PDB file of C-alpha atoms in Angstrom:
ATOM      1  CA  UNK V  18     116.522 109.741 110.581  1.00 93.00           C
ATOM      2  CA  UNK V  19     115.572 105.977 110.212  1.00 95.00           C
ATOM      3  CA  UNK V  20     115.009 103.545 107.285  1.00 96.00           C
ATOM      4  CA  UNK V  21     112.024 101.172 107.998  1.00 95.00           C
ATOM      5  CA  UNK V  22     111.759  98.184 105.178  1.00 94.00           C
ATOM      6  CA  UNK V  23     109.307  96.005 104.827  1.00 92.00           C
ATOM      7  CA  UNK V  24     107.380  92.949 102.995  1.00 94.00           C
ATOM      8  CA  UNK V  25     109.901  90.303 102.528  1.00 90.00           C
ATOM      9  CA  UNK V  26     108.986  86.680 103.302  1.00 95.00           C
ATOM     10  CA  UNK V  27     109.116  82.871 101.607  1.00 97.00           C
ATOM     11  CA  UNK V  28     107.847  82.958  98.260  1.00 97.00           C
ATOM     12  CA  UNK V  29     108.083  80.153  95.329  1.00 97.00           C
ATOM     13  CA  UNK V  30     109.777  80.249  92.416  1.00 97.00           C
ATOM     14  CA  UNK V  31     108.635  82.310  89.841  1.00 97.00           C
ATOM     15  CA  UNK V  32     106.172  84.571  92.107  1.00 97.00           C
ATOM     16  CA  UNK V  33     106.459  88.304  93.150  1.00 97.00           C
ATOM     17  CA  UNK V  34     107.027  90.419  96.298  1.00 97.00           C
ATOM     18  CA  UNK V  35     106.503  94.124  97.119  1.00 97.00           C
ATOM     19  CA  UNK V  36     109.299  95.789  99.175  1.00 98.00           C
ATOM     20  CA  UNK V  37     108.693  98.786 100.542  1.00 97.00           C
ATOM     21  CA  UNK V  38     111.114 101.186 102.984  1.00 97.00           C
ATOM     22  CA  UNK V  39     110.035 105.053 104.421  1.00 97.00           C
ATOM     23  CA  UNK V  40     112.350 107.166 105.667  1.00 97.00           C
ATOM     24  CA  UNK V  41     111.121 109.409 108.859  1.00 95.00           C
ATOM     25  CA  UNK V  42     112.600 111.986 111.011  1.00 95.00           C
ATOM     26  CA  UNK V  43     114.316 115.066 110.185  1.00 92.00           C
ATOM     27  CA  UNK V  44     114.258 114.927 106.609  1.00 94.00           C
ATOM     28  CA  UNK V  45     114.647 118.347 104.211  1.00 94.00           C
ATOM     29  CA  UNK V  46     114.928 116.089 100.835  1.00 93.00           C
ATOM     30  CA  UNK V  47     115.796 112.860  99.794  1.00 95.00           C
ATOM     31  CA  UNK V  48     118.361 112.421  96.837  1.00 95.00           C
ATOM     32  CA  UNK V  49     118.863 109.240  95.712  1.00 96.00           C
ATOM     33  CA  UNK V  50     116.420 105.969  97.356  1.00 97.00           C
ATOM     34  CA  UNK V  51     117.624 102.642  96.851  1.00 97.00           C
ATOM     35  CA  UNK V  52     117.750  98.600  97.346  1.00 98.00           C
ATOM     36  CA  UNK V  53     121.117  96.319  97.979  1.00 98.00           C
ATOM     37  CA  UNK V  54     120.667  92.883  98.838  1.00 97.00           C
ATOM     38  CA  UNK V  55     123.114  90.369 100.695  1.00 97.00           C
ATOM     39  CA  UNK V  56     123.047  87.050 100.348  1.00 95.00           C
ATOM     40  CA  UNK V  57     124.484  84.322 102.732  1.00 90.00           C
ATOM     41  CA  UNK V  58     128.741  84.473 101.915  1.00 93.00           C
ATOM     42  CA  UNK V  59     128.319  86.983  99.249  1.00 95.00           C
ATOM     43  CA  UNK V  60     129.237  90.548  99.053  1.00 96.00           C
ATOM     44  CA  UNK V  61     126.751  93.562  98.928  1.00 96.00           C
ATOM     45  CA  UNK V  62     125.741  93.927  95.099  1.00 96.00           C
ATOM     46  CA  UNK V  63     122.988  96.761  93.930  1.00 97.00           C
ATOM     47  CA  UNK V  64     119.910  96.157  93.485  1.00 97.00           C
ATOM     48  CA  UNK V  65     118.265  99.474  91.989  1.00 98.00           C
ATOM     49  CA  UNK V  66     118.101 103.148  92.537  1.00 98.00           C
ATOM     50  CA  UNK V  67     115.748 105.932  91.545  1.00 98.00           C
ATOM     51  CA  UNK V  68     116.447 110.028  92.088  1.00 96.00           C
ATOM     52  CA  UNK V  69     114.416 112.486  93.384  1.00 93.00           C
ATOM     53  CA  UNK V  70     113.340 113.122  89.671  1.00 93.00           C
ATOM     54  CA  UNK V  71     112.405 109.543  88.910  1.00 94.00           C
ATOM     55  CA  UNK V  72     115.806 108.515  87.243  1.00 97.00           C
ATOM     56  CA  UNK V  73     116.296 104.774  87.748  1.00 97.00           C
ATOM     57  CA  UNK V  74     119.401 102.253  87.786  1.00 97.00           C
ATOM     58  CA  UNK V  75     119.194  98.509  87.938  1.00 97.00           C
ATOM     59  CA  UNK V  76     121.933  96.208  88.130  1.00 95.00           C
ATOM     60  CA  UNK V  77     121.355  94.120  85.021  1.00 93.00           C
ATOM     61  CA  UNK V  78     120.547  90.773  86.550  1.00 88.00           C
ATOM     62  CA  UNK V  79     117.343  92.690  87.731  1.00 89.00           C
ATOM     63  CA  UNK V  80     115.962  94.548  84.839  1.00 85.00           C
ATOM     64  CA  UNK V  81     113.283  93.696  83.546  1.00 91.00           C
ATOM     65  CA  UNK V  82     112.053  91.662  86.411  1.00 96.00           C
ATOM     66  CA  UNK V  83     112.601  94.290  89.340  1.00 97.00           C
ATOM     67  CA  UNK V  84     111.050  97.794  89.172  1.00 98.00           C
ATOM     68  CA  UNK V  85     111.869 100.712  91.600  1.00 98.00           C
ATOM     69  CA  UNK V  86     109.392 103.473  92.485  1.00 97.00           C
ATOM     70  CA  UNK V  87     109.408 105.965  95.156  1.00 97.00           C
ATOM     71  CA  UNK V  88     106.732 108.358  96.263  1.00 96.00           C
ATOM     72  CA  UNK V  89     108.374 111.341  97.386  1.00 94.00           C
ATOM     73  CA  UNK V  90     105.547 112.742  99.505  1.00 94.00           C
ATOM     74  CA  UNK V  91     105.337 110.111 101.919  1.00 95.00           C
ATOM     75  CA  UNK V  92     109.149 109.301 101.636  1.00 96.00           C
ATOM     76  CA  UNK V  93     108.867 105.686 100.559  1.00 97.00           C
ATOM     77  CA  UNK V  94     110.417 103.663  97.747  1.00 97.00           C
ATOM     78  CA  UNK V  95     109.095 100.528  96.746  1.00 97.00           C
ATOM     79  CA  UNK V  96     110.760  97.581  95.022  1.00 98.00           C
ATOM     80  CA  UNK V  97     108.209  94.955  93.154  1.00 98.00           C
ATOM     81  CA  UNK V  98     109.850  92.135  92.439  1.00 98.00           C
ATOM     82  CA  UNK V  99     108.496  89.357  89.754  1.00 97.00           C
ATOM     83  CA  UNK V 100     109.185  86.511  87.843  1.00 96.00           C
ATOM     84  CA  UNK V 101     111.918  85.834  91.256  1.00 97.00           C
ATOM     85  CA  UNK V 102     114.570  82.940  91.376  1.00 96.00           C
ATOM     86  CA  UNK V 103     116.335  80.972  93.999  1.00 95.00           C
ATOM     87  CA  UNK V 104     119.104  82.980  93.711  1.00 94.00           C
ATOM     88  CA  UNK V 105     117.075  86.199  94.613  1.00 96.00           C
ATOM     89  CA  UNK V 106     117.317  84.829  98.335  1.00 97.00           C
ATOM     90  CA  UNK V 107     118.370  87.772 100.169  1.00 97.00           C
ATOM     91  CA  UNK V 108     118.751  90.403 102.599  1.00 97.00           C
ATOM     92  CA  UNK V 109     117.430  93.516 101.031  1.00 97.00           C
ATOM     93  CA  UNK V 110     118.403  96.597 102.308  1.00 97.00           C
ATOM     94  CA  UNK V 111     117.189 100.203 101.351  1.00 97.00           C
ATOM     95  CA  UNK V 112     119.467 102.848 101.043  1.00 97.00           C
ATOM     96  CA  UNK V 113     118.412 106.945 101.036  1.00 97.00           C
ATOM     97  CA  UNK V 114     120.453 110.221 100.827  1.00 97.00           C
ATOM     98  CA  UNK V 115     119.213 112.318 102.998  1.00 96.00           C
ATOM     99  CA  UNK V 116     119.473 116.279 103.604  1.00 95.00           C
ATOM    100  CA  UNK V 117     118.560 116.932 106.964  1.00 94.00           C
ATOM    101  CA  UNK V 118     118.505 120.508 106.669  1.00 91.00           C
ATOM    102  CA  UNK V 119     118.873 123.044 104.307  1.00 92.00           C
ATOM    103  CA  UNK V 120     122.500 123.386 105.390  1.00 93.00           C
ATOM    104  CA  UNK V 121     123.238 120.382 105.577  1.00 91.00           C
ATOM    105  CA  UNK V 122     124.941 117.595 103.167  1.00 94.00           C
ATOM    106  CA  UNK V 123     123.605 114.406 101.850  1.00 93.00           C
ATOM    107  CA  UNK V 124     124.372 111.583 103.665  1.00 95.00           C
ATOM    108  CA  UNK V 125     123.767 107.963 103.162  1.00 96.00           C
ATOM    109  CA  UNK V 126     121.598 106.486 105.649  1.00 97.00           C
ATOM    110  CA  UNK V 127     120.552 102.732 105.761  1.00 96.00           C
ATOM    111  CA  UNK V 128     117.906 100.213 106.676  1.00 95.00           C
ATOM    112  CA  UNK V 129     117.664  97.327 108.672  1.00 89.00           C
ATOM    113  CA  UNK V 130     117.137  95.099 105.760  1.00 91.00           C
ATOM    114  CA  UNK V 131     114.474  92.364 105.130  1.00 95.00           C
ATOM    115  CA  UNK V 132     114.638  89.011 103.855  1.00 97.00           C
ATOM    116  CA  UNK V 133     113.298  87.242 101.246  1.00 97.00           C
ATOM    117  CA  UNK V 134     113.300  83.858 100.309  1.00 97.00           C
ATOM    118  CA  UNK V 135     112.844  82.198  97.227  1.00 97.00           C
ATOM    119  CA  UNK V 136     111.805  78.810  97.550  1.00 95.00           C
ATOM    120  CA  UNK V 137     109.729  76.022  96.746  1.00 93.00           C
TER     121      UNK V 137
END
């Protein structure tokens, strides 16, 4: 199973960006699809999360300016990302549970992360 995220990039203050991360391989379901970010000297913080069924999380420096959306038939969750700050500047990284099998557990898989950088 991999992760593959992309769209980050430079943008200016106050502008928008479209993540976007699909999940390939051996792949029965997908639970829970998500974003993290890490920024230079800080720790991992959430970014948002969104079930199989459409339930979503954000952390609340996000809401209202992030939204999460997944489209479970191609296996890809999306993050659009608006009205972004300086402070935004980040690695984001998208996060799945995968079932590889009918048998088989969930388990957390992650990808490579992309960065985006808010500045003028």
């Amino acid at each position: 199973v991999q992760l593959q995220a992309y769209g980050g990039g430079l943008v200016q203050p106050g502008g928008s960006v479209r993540l976007s991360c699909a999940a390939s391989g051996s792949i029965f379901s997908i639970n829970l699809m998500g974003w993290y970010r890490q920024a230079p000297g800080k720790p991992r913080e959430l970014v948002a999360t969104i079930t199989i069924g459409g339930n979503t999380v954000y952390a609340p420096s996000m809401k209202g300016r992030f939204t999460i959306s997944r489209d479970n038939a191609k296996n890809t969750v999306n993050l659009q990302m608006n009205s972004l700050k300086p402070e935004d500047t980040a690695v984001y990284l998208c996060i799945a549970t995968i079932q590889e099998s009918p048998s088989a557990s969930n388990r957390p898989y992650w990808g490579q992360g992309t960065l985006v950088t808010v500045s003028s």
